[in-house]
Coordinates of C-alpha atoms and ligand atoms in Angstrom, one line a residue:
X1 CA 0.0 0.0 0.0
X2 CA 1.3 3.7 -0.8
X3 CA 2.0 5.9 2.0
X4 CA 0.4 8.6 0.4
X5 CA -3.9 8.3 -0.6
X6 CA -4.5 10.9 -4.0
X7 CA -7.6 12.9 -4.3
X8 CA -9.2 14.9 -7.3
X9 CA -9.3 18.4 -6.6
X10 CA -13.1 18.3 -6.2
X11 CA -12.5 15.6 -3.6
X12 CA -10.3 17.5 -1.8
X13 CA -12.8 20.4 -1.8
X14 CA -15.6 17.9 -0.6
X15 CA -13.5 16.3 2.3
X16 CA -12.1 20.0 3.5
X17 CA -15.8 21.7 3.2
X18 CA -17.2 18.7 4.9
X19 CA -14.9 18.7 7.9
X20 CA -15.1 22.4 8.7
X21 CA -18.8 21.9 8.5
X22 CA -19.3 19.0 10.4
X23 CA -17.1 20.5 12.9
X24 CA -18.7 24.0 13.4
X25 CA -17.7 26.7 10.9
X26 CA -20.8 27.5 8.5
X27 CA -20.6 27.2 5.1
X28 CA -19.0 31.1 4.3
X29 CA -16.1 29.8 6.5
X30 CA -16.2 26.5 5.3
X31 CA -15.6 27.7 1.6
X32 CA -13.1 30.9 2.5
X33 CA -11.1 28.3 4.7
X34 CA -11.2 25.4 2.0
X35 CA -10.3 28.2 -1.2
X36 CA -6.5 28.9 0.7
X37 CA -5.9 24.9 1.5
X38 CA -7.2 24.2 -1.5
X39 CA -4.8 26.8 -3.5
X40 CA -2.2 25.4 -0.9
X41 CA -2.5 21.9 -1.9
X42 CA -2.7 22.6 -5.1
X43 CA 0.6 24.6 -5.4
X44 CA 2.4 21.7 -3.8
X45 CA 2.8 24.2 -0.6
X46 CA 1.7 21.6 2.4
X47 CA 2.8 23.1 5.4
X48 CA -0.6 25.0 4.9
X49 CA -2.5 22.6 3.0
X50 CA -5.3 20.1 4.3
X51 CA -3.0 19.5 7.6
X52 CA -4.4 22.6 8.6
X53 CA -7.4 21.1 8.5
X54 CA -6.6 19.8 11.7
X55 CA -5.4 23.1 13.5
X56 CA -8.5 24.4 12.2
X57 CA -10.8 21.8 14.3
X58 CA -8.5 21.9 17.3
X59 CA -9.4 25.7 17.3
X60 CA -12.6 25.4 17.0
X61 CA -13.3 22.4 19.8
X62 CA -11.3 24.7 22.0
X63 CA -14.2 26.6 21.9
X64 CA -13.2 30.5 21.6
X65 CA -13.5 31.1 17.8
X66 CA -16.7 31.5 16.1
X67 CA -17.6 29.9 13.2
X68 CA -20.4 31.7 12.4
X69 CA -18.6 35.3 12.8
X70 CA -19.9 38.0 10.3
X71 CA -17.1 40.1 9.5
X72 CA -17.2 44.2 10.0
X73 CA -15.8 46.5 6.9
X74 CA -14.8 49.8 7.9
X75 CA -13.8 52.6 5.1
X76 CA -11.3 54.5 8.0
X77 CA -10.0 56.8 5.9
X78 CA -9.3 57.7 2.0
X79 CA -6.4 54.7 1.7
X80 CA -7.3 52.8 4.8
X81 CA -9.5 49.7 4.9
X82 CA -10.6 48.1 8.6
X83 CA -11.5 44.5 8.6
X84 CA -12.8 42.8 11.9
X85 CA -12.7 39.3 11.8
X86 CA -15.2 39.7 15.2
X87 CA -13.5 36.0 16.4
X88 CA -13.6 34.5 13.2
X89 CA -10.8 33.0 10.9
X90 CA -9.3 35.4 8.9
X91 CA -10.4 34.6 5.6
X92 CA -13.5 35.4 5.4
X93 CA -12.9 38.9 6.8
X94 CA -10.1 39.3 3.7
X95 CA -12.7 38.6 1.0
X96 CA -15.0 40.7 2.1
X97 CA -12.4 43.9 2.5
X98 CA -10.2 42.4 -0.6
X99 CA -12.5 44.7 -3.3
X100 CA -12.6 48.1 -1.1
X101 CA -9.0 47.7 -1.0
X102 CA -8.6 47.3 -4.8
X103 CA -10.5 49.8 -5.3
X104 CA -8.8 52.5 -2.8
X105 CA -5.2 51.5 -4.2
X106 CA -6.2 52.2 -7.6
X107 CA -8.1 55.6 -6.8
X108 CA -5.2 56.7 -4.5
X109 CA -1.9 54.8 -5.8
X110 CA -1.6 52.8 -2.3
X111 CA -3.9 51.5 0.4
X112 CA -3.6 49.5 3.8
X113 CA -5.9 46.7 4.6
X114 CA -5.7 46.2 9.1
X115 CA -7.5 42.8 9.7
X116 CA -8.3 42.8 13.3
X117 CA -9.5 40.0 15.6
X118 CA -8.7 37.1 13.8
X119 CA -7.8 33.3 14.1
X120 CA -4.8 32.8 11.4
X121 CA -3.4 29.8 10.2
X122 CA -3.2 29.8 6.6
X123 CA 0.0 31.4 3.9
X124 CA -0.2 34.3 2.9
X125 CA 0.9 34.6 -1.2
X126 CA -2.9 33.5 -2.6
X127 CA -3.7 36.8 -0.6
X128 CA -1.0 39.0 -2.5
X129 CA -1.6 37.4 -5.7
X130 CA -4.9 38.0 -5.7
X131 CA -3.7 41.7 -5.7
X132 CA -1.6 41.0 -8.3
X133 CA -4.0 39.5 -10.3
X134 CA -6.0 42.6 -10.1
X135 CA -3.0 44.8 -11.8
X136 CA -1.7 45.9 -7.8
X137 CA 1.9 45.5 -6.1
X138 CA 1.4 44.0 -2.5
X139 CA 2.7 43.0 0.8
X140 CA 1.6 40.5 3.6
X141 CA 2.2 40.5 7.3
X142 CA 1.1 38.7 10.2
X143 CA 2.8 37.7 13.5
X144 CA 2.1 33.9 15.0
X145 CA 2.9 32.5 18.3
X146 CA 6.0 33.4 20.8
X147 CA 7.6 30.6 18.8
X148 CA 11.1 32.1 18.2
X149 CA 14.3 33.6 19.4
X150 CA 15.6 37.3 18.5
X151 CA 18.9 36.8 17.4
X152 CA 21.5 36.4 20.3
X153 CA 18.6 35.3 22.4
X154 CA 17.6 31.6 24.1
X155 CA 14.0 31.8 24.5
X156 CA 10.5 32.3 22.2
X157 CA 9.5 36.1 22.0
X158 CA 9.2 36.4 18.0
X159 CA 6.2 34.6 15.4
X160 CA 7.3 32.7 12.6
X161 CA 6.2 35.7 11.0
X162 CA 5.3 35.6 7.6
X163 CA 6.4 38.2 4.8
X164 CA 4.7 37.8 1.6
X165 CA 5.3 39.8 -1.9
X166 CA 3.5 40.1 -4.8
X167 CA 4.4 41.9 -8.3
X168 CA 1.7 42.0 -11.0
X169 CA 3.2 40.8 -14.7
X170 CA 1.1 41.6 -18.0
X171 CA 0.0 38.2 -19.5
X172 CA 2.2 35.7 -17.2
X173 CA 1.6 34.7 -12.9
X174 CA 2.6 37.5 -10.8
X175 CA 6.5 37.2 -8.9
X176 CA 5.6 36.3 -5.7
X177 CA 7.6 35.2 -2.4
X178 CA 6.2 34.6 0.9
X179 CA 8.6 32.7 3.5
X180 CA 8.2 32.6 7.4
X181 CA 11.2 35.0 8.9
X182 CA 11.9 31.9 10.9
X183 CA 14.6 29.4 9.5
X184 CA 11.6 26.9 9.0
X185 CA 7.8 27.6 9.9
X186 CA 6.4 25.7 12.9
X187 CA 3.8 24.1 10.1
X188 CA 7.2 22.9 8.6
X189 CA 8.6 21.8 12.0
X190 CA 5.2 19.8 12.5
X191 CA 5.4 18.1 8.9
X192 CA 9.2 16.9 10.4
X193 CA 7.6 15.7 13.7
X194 CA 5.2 13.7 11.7
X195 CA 7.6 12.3 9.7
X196 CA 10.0 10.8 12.2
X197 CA 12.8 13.8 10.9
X198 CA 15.7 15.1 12.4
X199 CA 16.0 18.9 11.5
X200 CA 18.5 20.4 9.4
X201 CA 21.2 22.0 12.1
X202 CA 20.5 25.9 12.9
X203 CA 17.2 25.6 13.1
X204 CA 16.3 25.2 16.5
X205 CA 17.7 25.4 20.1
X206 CA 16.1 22.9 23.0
X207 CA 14.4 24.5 26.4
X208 CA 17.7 25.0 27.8
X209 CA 18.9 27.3 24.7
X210 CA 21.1 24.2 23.0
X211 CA 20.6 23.4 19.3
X212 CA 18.7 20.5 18.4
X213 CA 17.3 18.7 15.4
X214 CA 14.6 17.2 17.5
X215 CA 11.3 18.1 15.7
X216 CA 9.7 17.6 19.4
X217 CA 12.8 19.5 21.4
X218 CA 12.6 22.0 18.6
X219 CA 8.9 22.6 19.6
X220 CA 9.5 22.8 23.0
X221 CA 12.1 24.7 22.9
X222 CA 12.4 27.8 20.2
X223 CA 12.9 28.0 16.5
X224 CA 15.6 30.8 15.1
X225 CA 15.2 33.4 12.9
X226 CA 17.1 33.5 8.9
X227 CA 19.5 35.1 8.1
X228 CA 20.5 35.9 12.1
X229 CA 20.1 39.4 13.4
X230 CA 18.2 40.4 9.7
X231 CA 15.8 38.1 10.0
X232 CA 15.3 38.8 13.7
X233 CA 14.9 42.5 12.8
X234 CA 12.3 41.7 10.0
X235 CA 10.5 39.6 12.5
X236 CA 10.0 42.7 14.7
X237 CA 9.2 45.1 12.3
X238 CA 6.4 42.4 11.8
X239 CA 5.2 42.4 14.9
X240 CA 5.8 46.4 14.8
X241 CA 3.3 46.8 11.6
X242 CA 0.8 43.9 11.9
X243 CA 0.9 44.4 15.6
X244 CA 0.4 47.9 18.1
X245 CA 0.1 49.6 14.3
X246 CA -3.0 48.0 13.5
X247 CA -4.2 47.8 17.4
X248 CA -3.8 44.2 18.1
X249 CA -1.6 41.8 19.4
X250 CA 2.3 40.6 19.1
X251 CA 2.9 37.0 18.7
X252 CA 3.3 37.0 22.5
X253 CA 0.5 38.7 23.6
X254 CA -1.3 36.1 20.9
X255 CA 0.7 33.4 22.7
X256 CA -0.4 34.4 26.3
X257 CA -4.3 34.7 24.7
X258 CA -4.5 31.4 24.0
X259 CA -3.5 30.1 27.8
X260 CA -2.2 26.6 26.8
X261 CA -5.2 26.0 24.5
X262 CA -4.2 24.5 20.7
X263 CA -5.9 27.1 18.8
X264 CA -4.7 28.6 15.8
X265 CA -3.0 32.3 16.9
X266 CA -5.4 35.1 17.4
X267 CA -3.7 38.6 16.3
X268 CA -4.1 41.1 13.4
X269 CA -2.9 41.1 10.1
X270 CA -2.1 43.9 7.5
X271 CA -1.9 44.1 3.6
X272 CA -0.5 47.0 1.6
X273 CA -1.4 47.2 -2.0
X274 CA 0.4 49.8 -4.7
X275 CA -1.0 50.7 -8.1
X276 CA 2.0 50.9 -10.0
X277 CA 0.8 53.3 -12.6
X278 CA -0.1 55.6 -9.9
X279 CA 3.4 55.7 -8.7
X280 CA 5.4 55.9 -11.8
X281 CA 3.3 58.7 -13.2
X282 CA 1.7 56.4 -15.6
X283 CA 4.3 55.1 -16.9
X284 CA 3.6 51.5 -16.0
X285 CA 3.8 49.7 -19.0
X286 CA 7.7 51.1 -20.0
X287 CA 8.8 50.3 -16.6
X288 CA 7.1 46.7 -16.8
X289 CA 9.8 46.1 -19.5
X290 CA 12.7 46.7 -17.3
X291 CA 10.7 44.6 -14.6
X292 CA 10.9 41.5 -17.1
X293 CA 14.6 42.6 -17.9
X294 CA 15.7 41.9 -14.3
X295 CA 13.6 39.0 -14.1
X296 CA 15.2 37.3 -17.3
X297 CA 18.4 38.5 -16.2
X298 CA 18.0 36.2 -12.8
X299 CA 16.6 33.3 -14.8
X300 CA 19.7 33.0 -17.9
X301 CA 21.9 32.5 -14.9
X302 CA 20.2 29.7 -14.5
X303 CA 18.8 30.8 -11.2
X304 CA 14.8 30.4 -10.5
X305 CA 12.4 33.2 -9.5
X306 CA 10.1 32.6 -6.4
X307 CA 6.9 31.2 -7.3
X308 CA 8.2 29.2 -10.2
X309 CA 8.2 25.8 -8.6
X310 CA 4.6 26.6 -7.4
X311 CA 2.9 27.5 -10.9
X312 CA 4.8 24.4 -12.0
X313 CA 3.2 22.1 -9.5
X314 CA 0.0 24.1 -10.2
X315 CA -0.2 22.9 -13.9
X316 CA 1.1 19.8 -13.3
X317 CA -1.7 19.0 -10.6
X318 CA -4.8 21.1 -12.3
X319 CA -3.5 18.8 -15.4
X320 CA -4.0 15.6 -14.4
X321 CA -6.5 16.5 -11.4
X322 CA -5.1 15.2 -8.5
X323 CA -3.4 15.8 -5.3
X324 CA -1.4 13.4 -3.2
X325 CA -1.3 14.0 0.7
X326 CA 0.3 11.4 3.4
X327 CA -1.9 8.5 3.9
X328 CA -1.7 9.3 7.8
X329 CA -2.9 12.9 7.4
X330 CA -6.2 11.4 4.9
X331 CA -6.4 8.6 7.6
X332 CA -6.5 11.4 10.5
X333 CA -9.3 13.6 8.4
X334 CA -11.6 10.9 7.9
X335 CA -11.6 10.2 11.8
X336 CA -12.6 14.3 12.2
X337 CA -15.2 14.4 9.5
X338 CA -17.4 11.4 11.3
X339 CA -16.6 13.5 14.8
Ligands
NDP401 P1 10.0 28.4 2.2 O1 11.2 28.5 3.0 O2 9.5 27.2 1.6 O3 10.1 29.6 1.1 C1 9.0 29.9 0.4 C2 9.4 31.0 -0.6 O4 10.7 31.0 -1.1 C3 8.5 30.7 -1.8 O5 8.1 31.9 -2.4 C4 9.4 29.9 -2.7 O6 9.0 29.8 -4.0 C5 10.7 30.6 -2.5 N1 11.8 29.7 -2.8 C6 12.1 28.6 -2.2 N2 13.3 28.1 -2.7 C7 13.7 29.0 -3.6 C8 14.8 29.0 -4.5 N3 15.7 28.0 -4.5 N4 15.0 30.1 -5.3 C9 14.0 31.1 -5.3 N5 13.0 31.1 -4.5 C10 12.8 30.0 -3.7 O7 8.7 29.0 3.1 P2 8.4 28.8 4.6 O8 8.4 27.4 4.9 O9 9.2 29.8 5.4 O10 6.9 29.3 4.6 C11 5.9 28.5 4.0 C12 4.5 29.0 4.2 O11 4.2 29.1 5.5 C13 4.3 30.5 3.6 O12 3.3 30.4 2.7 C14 3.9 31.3 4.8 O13 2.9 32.3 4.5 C15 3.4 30.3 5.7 N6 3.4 30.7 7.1 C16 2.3 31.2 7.7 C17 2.3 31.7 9.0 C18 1.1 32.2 9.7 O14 1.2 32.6 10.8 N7 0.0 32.3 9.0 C19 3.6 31.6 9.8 C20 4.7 31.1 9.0 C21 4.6 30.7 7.8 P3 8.2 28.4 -4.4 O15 7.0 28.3 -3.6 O16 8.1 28.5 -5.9 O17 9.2 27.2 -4.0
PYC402 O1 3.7 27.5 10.0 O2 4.6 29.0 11.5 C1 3.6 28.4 10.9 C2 2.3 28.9 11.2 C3 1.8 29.6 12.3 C4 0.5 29.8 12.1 C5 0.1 29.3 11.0 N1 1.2 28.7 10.4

């Protein structure tokens, strides 16, 4: 028997939507949750495929989120969009700000989007290249859990952090990166745990400040930032910007919300999006040349641009229909769509 179980893509959708239903998010959620695994799976990208399926229901048996939350749009200001999620997961909240947003960056040249009061577990880069899609330049930050070290330090005060980028190309995907500011993300961490894996070395130091390649120590102990003290200070300007800018919460103050409980962290997030014909006095489409020139310029050295394994995996899997995921994880979410 395979160690991995493969799904069509409309199975996937079927067995995601029917878990988060079964398990108490109503059918907005259900679909707004499902679209971003589903995009994740998809891609190839499963730290935040369906095994977030299973954070999801954790954080909803805990018993703080809600699953029916309507989401509040605010218009605070001529570039400003305000988006409470009101206890809900996040997603929901970001489609239902995602057009105000498009449509102040366009009218104004740039325009911020604060989510507020949200449950977040999911990537960030279908959120910026939706932007993309829709002609716009944008960034993506949210803070996590008190997970990882500042550089020089021995104990969790940083999120894994996200950082995600998005830049629209006429005719072809958008160039997009969006990496945790942590060497690995915890979802990354967890896939290692699951798998029996050691750790690559400099990922992680144990409880007592040690490094480890213990999935588990790793865990218990903290995660380190990339790139050492530039990371670390991209991690806080992250917590800076998604955090006391927007009026919520660091990864800490997310991390001390939860009180032990396995939820998925509850914080803010924030989304900038830039109408680059605004900004280079309507000269968009000359500049989109030289855009293309550095991008071919990367890509004859032989080097790959960010994204490019993903729209690969994308064909490749919209192609022949099907996903593959672990056969322990499909095992695991046929036990939580009959709980
Ligand atoms: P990775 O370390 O896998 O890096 C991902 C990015 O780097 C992608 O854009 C990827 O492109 C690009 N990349 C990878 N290798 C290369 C290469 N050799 N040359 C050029 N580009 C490359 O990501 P992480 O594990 O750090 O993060 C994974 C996901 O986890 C992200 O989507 C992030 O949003 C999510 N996350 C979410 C958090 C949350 O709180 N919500 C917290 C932390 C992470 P490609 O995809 O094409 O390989
Ligand atoms: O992988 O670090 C992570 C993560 C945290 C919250 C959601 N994903």
């Amino acid at each position: 028997m395979s160690d991995n179980v493969t799904l069509s893509l409309a199975e996937m959708r079927e067995l995601s939507e029917t878990i988060l239903m079964g398990n108490g998010f109503n059918e907005d959620h259900a679909r707004s949750i499902t679209d971003i695994m589903y995009a994740c799976q998809q891609d190839d990208c499963h730290s935040h495929g369906l095994h977030r399926l299973l954070m999801c229901v954790e954080s909803i048996k805990s018993g703080r989120i809600d699953g029916t939350a309507v989401p509040t749009i605010t218009d605070a200001g001529p570039s400003v969009v305000r988006a409470n999620a009101n206890k809900g997961m996040s997603l929901l909240a970001l489609q239902a700000a995602l057009p105000q947003l498009i449509e102040k960056a366009k009218k104004n040249g740039i325009a911020a989007l604060a989510i507020n009061n949200c449950y977040h577990f999911s990537a960030l880069w279908p959120e910026v290249e939706k932007l993309s899609e829709a002609g716009l330049a944008a960034i993506a930050m949210v803070p996590s859990h008190a997970w990882v070290a500042p550089a020089g330090g021995t104990r969790g005060t940083l999120g894994t952090n996200p950082l995600a980028f998005s830049w629209p190309r006429r005719g072809k995907h958008p160039f997009t990166f969006d990496f945790a500011t942590s060497q690995f993300a915890r979802g990354e961490v967890e896939l290692y745990r699951r798998a029996g894996k050691a750790l690559p070395e400099g990922v992680a130091i144990d409880k007592d400040g040690k490094p480890t390649t213990d999935p588990e120590a790793a865990m218990n102990g903290a995660m380190l930032t990339f790139g050492g003290y530039k990371g670390s200070a991209l991690s806080i300007m992250i917590e800076l910007l998604a955090g006391p800018l927007i009026d919520d919460l660091t990864s800490k103050e997310s991390m001390d919300f939860a009180e032990g409980k396995p939820e998925a962290p509850y914080h803010g997030e924030i989304l900038i999006a830039i109408d680059p014909n605004l900004l280079s006095g309507g000269k968009a489409v000359a500049n989109d040349e030289r855009a293309e020139r550095l991008f071919a310029d990367i890509i004859d050295q032989g080097a790959r641009l960010p994204s490019q394994r993903r729209y690969v995996a994308r064909e490749k899997n919209m192609k022949r229909d099907a996903i593959e995921i672990p056969r322990t994880l499909y095992e695991e979410l046929l036990t939580l769509r009959q709980s």
